[in-house]
PDB file of C-alpha atoms in Angstrom:
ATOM      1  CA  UNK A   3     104.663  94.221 104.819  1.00 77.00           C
ATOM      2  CA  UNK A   4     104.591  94.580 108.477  1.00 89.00           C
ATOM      3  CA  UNK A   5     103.395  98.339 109.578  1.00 92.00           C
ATOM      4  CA  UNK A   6     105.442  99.068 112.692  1.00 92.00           C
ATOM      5  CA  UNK A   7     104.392 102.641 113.624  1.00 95.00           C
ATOM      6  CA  UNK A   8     100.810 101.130 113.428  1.00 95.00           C
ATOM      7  CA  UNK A   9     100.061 100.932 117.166  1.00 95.00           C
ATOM      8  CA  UNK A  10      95.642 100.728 116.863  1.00 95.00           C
ATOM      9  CA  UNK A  11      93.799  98.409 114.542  1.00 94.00           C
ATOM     10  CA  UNK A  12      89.697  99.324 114.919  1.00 94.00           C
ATOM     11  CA  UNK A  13      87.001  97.096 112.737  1.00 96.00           C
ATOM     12  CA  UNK A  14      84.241  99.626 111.852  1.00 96.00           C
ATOM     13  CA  UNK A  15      80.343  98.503 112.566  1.00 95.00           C
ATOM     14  CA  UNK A  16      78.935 101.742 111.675  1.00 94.00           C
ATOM     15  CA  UNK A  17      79.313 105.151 110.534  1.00 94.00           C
ATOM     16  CA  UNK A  18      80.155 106.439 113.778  1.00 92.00           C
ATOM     17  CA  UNK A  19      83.389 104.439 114.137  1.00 93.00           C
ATOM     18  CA  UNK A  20      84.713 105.896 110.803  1.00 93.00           C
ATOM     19  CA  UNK A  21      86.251 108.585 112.932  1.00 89.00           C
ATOM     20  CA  UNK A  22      89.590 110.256 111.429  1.00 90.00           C
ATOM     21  CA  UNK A  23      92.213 111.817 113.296  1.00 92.00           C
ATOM     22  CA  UNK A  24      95.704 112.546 111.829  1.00 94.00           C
ATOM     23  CA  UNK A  25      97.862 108.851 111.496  1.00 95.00           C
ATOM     24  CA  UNK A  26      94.720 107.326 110.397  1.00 96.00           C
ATOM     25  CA  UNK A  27      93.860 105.548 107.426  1.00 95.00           C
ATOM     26  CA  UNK A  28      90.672 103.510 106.006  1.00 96.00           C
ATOM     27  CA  UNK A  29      91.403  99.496 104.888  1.00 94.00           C
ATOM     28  CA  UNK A  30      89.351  98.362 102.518  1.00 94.00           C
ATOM     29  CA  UNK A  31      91.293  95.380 101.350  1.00 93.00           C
ATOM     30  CA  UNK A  32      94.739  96.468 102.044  1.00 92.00           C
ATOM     31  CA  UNK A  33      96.506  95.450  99.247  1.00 92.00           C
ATOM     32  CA  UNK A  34      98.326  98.617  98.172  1.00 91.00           C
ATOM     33  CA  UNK A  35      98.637  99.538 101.983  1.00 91.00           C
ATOM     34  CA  UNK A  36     100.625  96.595 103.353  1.00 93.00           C
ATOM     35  CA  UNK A  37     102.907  97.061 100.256  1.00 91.00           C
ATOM     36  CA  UNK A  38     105.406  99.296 101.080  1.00 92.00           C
ATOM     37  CA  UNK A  39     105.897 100.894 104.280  1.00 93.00           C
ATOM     38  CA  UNK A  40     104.051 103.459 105.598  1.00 94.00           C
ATOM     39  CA  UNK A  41     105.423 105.450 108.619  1.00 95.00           C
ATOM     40  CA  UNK A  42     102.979 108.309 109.010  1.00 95.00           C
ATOM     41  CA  UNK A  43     100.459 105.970 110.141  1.00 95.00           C
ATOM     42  CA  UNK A  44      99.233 105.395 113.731  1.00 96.00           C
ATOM     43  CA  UNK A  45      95.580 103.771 113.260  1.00 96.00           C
ATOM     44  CA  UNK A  46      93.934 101.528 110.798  1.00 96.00           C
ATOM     45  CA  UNK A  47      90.069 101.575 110.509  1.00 96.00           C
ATOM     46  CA  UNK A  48      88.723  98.416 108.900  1.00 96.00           C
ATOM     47  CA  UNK A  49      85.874  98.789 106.703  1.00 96.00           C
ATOM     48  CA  UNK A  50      84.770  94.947 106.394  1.00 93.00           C
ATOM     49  CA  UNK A  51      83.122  95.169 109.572  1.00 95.00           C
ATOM     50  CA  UNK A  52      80.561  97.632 107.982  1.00 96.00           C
ATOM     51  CA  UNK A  53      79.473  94.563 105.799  1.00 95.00           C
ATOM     52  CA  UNK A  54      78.046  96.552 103.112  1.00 97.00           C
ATOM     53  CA  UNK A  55      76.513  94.563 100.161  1.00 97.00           C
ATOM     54  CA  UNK A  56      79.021  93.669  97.496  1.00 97.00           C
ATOM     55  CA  UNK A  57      76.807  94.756  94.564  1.00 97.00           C
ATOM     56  CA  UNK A  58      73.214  95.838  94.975  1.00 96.00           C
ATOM     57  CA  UNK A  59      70.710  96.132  91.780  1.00 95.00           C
ATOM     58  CA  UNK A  60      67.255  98.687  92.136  1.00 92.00           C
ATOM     59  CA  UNK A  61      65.373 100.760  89.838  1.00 91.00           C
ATOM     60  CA  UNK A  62      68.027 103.282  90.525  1.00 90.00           C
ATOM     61  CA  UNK A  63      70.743 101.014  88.814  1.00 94.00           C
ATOM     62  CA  UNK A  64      74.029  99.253  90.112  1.00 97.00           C
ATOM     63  CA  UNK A  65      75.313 100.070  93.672  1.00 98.00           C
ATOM     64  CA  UNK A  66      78.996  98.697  93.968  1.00 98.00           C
ATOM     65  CA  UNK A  67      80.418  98.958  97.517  1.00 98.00           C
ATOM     66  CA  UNK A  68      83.484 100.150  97.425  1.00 97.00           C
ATOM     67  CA  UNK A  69      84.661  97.084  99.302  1.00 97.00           C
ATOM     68  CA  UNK A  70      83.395  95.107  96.759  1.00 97.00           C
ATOM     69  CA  UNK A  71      86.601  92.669  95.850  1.00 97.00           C
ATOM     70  CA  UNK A  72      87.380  92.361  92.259  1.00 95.00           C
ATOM     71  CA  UNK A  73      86.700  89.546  92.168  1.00 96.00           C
ATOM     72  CA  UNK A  74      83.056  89.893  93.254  1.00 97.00           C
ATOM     73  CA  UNK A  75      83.234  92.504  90.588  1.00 96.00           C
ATOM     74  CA  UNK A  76      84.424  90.075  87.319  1.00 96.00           C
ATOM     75  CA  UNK A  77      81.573  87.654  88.753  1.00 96.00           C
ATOM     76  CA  UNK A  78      78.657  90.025  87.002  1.00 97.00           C
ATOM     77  CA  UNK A  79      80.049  89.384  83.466  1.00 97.00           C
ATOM     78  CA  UNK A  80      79.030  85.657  83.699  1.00 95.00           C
ATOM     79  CA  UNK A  81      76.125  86.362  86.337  1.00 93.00           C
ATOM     80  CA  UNK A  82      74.378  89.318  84.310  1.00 94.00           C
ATOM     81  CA  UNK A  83      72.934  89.791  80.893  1.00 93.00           C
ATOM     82  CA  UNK A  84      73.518  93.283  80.527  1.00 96.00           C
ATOM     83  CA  UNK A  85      74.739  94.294  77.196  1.00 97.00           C
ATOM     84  CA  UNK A  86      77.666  96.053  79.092  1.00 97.00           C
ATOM     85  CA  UNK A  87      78.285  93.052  80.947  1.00 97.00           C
ATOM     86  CA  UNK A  88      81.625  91.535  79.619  1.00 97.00           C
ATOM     87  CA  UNK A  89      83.394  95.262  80.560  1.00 97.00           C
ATOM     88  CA  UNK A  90      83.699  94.027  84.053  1.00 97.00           C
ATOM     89  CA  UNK A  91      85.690  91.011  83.534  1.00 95.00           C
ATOM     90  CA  UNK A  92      87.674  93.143  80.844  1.00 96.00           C
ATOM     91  CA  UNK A  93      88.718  96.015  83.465  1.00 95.00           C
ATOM     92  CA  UNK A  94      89.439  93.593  86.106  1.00 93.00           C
ATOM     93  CA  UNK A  95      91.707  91.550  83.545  1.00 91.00           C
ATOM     94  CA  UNK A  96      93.298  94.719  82.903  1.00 89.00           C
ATOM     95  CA  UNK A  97      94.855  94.838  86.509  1.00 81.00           C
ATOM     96  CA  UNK A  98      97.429  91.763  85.606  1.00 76.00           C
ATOM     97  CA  UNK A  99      96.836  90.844  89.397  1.00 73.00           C
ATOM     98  CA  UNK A 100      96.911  87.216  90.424  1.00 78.00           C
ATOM     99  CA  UNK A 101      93.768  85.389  92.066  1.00 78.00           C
ATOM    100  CA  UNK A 102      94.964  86.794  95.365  1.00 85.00           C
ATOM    101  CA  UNK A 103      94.766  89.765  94.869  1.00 87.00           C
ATOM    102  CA  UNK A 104      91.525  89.564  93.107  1.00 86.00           C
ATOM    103  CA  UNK A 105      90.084  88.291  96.473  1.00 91.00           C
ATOM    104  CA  UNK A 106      91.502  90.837  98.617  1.00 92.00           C
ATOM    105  CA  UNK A 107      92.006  94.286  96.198  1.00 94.00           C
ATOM    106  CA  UNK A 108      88.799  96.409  96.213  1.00 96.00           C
ATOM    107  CA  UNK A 109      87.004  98.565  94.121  1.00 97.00           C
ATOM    108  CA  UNK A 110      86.623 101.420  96.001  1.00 97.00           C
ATOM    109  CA  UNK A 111      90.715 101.372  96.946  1.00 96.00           C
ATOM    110  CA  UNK A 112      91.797 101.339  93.122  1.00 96.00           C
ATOM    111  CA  UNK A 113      89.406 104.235  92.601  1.00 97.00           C
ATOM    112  CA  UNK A 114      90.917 105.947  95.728  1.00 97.00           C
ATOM    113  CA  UNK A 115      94.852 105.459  94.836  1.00 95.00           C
ATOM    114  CA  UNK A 116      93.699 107.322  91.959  1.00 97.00           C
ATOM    115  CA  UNK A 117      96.621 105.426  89.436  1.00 95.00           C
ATOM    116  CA  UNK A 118      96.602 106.430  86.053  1.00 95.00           C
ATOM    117  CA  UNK A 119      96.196 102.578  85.602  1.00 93.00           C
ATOM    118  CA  UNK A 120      93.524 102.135  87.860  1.00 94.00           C
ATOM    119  CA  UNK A 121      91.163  99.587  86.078  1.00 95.00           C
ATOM    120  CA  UNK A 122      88.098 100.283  88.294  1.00 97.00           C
ATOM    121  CA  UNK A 123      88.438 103.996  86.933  1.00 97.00           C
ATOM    122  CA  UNK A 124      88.530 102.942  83.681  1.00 97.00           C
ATOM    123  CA  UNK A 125      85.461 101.236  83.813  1.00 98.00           C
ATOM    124  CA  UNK A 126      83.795 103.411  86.278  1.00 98.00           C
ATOM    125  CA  UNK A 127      84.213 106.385  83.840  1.00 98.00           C
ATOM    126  CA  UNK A 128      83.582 104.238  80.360  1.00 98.00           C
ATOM    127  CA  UNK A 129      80.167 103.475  82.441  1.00 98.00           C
ATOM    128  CA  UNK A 130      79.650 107.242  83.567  1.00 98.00           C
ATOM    129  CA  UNK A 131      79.616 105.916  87.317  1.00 98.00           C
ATOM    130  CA  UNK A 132      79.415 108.428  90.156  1.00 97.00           C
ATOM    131  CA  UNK A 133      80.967 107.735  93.559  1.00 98.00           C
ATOM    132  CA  UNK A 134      79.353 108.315  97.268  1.00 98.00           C
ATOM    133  CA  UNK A 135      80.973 109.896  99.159  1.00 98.00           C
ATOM    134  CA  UNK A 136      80.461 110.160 102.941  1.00 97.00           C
ATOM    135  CA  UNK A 137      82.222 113.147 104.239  1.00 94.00           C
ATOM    136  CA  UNK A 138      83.960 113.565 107.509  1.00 90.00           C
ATOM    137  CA  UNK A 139      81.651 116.167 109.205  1.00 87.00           C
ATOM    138  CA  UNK A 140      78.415 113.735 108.348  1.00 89.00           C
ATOM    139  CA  UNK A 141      77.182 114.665 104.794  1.00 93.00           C
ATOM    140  CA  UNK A 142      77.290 112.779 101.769  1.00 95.00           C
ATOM    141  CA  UNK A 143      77.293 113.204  98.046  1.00 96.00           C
ATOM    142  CA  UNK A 144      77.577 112.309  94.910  1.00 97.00           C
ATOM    143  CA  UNK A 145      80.521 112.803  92.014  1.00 97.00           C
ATOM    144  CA  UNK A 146      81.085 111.913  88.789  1.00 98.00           C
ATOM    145  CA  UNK A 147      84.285 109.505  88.718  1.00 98.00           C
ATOM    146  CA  UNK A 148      85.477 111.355  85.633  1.00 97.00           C
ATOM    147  CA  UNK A 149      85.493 114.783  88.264  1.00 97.00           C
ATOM    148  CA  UNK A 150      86.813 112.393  91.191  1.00 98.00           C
ATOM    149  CA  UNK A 151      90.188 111.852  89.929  1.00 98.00           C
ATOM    150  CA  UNK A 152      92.048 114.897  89.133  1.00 97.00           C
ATOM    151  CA  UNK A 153      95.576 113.817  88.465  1.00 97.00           C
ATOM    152  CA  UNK A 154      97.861 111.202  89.070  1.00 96.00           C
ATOM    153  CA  UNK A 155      97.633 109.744  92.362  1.00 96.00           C
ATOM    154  CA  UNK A 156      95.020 112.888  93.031  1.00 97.00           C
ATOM    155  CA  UNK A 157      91.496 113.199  93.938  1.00 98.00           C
ATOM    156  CA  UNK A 158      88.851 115.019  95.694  1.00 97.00           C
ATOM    157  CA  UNK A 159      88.784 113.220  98.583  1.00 96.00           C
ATOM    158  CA  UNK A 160      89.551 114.973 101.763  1.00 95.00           C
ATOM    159  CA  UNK A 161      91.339 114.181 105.191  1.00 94.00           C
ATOM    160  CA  UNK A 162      88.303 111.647 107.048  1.00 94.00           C
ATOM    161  CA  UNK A 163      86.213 111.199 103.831  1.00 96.00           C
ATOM    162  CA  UNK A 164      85.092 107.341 102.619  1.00 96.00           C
ATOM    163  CA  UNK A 165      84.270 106.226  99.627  1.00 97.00           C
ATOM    164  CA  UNK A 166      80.719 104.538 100.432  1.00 98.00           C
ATOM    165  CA  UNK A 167      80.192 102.973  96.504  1.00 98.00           C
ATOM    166  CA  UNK A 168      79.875 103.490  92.971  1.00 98.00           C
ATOM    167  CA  UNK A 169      77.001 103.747  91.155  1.00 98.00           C
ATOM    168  CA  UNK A 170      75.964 103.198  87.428  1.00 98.00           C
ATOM    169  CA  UNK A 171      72.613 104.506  86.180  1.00 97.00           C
ATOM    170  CA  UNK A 172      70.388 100.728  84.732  1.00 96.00           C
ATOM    171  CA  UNK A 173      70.273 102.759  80.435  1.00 95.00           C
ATOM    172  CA  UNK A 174      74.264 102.331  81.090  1.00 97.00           C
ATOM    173  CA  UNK A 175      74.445  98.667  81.763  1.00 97.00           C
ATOM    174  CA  UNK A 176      72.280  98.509  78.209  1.00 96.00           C
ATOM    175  CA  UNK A 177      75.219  99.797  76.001  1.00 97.00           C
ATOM    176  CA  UNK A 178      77.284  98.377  74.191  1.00 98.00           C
ATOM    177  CA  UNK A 179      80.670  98.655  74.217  1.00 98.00           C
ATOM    178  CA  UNK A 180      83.959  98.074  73.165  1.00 98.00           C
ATOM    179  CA  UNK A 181      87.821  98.018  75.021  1.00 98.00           C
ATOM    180  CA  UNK A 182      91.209  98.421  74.076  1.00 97.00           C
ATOM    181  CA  UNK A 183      94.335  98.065  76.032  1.00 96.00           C
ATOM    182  CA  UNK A 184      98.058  98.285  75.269  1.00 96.00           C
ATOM    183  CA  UNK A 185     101.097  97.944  77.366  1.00 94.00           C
ATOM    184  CA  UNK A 186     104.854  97.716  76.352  1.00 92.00           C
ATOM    185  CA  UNK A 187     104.995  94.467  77.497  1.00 87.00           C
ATOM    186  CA  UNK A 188     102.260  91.364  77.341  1.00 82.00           C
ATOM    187  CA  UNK A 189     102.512  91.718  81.150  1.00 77.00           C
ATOM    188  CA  UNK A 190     102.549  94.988  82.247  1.00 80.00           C
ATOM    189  CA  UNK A 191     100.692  98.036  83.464  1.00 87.00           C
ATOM    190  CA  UNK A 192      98.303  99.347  80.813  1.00 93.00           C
ATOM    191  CA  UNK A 193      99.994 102.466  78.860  1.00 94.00           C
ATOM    192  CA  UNK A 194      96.692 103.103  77.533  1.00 97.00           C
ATOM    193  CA  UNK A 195      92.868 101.943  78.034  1.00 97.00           C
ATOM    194  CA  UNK A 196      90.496 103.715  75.224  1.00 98.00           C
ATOM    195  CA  UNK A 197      86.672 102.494  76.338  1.00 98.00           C
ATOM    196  CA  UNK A 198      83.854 103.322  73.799  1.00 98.00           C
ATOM    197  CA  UNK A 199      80.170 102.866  74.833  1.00 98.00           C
ATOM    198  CA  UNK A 200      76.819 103.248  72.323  1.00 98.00           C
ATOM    199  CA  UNK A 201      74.100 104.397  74.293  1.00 97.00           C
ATOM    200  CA  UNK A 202      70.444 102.642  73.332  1.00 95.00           C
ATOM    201  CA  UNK A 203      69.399 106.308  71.628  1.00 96.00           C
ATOM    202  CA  UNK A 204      72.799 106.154  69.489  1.00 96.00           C
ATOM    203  CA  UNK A 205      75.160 108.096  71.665  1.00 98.00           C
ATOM    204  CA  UNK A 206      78.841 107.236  71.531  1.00 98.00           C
ATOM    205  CA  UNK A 207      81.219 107.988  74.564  1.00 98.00           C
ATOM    206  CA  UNK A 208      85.101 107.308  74.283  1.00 98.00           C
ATOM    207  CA  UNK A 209      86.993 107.512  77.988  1.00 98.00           C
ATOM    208  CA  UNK A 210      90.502 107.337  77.624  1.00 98.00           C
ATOM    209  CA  UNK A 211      92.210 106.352  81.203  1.00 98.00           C
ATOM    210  CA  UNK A 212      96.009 105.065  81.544  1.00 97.00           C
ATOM    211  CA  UNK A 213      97.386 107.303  78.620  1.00 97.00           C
ATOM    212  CA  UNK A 214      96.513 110.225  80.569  1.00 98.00           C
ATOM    213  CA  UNK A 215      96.953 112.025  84.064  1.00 97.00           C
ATOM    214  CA  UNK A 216      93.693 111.583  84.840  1.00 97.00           C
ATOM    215  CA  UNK A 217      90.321 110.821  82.887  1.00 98.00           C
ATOM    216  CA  UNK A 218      89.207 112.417  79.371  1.00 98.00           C
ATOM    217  CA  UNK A 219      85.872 111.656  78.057  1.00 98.00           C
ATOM    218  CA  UNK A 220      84.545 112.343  74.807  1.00 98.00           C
ATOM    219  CA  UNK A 221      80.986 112.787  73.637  1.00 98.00           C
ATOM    220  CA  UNK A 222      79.365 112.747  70.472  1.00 98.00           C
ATOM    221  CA  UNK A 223      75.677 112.413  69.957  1.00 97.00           C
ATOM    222  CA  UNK A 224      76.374 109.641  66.902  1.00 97.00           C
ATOM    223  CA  UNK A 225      79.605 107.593  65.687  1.00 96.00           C
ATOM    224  CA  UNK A 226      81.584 110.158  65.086  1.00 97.00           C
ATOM    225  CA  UNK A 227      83.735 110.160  61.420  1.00 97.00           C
ATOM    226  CA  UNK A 228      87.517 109.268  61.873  1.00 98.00           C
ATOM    227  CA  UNK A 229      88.369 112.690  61.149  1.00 98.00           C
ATOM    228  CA  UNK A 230      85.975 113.839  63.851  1.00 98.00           C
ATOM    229  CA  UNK A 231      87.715 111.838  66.325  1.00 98.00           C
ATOM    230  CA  UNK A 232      90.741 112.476  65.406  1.00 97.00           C
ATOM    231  CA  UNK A 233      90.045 116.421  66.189  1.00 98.00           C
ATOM    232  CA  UNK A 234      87.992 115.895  69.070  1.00 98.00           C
ATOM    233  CA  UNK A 235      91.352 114.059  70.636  1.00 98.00           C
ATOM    234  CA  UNK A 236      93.429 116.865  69.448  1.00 96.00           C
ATOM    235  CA  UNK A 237      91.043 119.439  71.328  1.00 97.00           C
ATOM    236  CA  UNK A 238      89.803 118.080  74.220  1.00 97.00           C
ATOM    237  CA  UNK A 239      92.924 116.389  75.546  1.00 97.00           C
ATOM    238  CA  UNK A 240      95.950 118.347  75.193  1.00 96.00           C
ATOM    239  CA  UNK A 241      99.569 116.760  74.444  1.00 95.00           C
ATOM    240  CA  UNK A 242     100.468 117.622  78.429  1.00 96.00           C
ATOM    241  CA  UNK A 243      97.972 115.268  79.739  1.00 97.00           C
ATOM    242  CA  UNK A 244      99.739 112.203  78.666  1.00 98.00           C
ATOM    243  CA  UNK A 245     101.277 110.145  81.294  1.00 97.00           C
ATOM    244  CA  UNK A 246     105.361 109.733  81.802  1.00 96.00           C
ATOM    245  CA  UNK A 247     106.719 106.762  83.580  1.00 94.00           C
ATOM    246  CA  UNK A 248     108.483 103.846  82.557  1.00 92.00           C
ATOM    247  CA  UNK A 249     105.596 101.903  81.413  1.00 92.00           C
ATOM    248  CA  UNK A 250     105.445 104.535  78.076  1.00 95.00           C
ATOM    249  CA  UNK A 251     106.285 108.166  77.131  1.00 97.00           C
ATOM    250  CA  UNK A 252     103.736 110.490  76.551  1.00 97.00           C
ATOM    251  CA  UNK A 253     104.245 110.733  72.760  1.00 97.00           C
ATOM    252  CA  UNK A 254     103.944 106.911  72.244  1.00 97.00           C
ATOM    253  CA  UNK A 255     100.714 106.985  75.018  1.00 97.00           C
ATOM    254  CA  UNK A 256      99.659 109.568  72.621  1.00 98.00           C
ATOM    255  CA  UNK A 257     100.114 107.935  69.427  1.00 98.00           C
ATOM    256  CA  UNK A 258      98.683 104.525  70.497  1.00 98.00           C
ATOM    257  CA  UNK A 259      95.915 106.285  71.928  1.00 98.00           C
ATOM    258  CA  UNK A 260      94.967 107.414  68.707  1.00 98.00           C
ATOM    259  CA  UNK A 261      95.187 104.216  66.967  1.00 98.00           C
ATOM    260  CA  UNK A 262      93.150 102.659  69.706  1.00 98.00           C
ATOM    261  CA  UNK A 263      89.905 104.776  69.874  1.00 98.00           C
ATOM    262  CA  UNK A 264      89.711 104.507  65.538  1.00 98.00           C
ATOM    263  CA  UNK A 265      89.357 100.605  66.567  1.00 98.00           C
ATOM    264  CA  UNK A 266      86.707 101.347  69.485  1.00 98.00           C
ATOM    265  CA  UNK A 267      84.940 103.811  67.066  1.00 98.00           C
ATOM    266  CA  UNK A 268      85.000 101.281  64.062  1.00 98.00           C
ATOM    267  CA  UNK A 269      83.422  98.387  66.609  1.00 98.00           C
ATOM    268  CA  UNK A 270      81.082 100.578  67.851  1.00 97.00           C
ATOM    269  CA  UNK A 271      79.932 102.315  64.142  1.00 93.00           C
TER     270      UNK A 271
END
């Protein structure tokens, strides 16, 4: 979609051309942006030009830019050997987007709309990733993704802040785990994504994204019994968090939630 009000398009080639005044907004791929219009907008400010590194791998773990395509992204589950490999290709299959938008979409902008859908969060938080984040007056830190998103369409993220990558501790990429997705249709938006993950030492994490508002993780230093996950849903995420739209009502997003993370826990036992 043409942006009309759009009257200044600047490529960034370093930090110090990542300045934000009001009408401005950060492209990463653009795929959600040129969507649907957007008249508050004045400025774009292209991140390509910054030509970070699509995936980086050190003794400090992962480093995914966040204008690292999807597509880049699905690449590692044929190009790696992690144990936690296949998840990649499994979250990015869970966007339902064509080959297009796999080459354009990026994994920093999914993590910054924030969607209860957002596949990138789902496997960001099943792999407790943290973001950096470069704020506006210079700084920069670091937060959990699970703590980025805070509701539907929410985050932390303040007026002139960038998303500079996510990053995934190397013991992570060691797990195993195990994914389950449901939708009310065999095309459409995930109504639920329950993510389990079996750390080396024996620790099992369950991340439930899509169902809910925003992220719920659960953490249990073994398998945990069925009637032990069944309470720790019932405590730790409460019957308002469930999502309402018309891809599923939060009682059935509740119900198959259920169902789903007894099938991730009996994978992973």
């Amino acid at each position: 979609m043409d942006l009309h009000t759009v009257t200044d398009y600047t490529v960034a080639r370093s930090r110090d051309d990542l300045a934000w005044g009001p009408g401005t907004a950060f492209v990463g791929g653009g795929t959600w942006l040129f969507s649907e219009p957007q008249p508050h907008l004045r400025r774009l400010v292209d991140l390509s030009g910054l030509d970070w590194p699509a995936t980086l791998l050190g003794d400090a773990g992962l480093e995914i830019a966040a204008t690292c395509t999807v597509e880049e992204l699905s690449a590692l589950s044929d190009t790696e050997t992690w144990t936690a490999a296949p998840l990649f290709r499994q979250c990015a299959d869970a966007l339902l987007a064509s080959w297009k938008i796999w080459k354009r979409a990026t994994v920093g902008g999914n993590i910054c709309l924030s969607l209860p859908a957002g596949a990138m969060i789902s496997l960001a938080v099943a792999l407790d990733a943290d973001v950096v984040i470069w704020s506006r007056d210079g700084d920069e830190k670091r937060v959990p993704v699970e703590e980025f998103v805070t509701g539907a369409g929410e985050n932390i993220l303040r007026d002139g802040d960038i998303l500079r990558s996510i990053r995934i501790a190397p013991r992570l990429l060691d797990s195993r785990t195990a994914m389950r997705k449901i939708s009310l249709s065999p095309l459409g938006r995930s109504g639920a994504v329950v993510i389990g993950r079996r750390d080396t030492d024996g620790a099992f994490t369950l991340s439930i994204t899509a169902a809910t508002t925003r992220p719920y993780v659960l953490r249990f230093p073994g398998a945990p019994s069925p009637a032990d996950l069944e309470a720790a849903l019932a405590t730790h995420v409460p019957a308002d968090a469930y999502y309402a739209d018309v891809h599923g009502t939060p009682r059935w997003r509740r119900a198959v939630t259920q169902v789903l993370a007894q099938e991730v826990r009996e994978e992973l036992s």
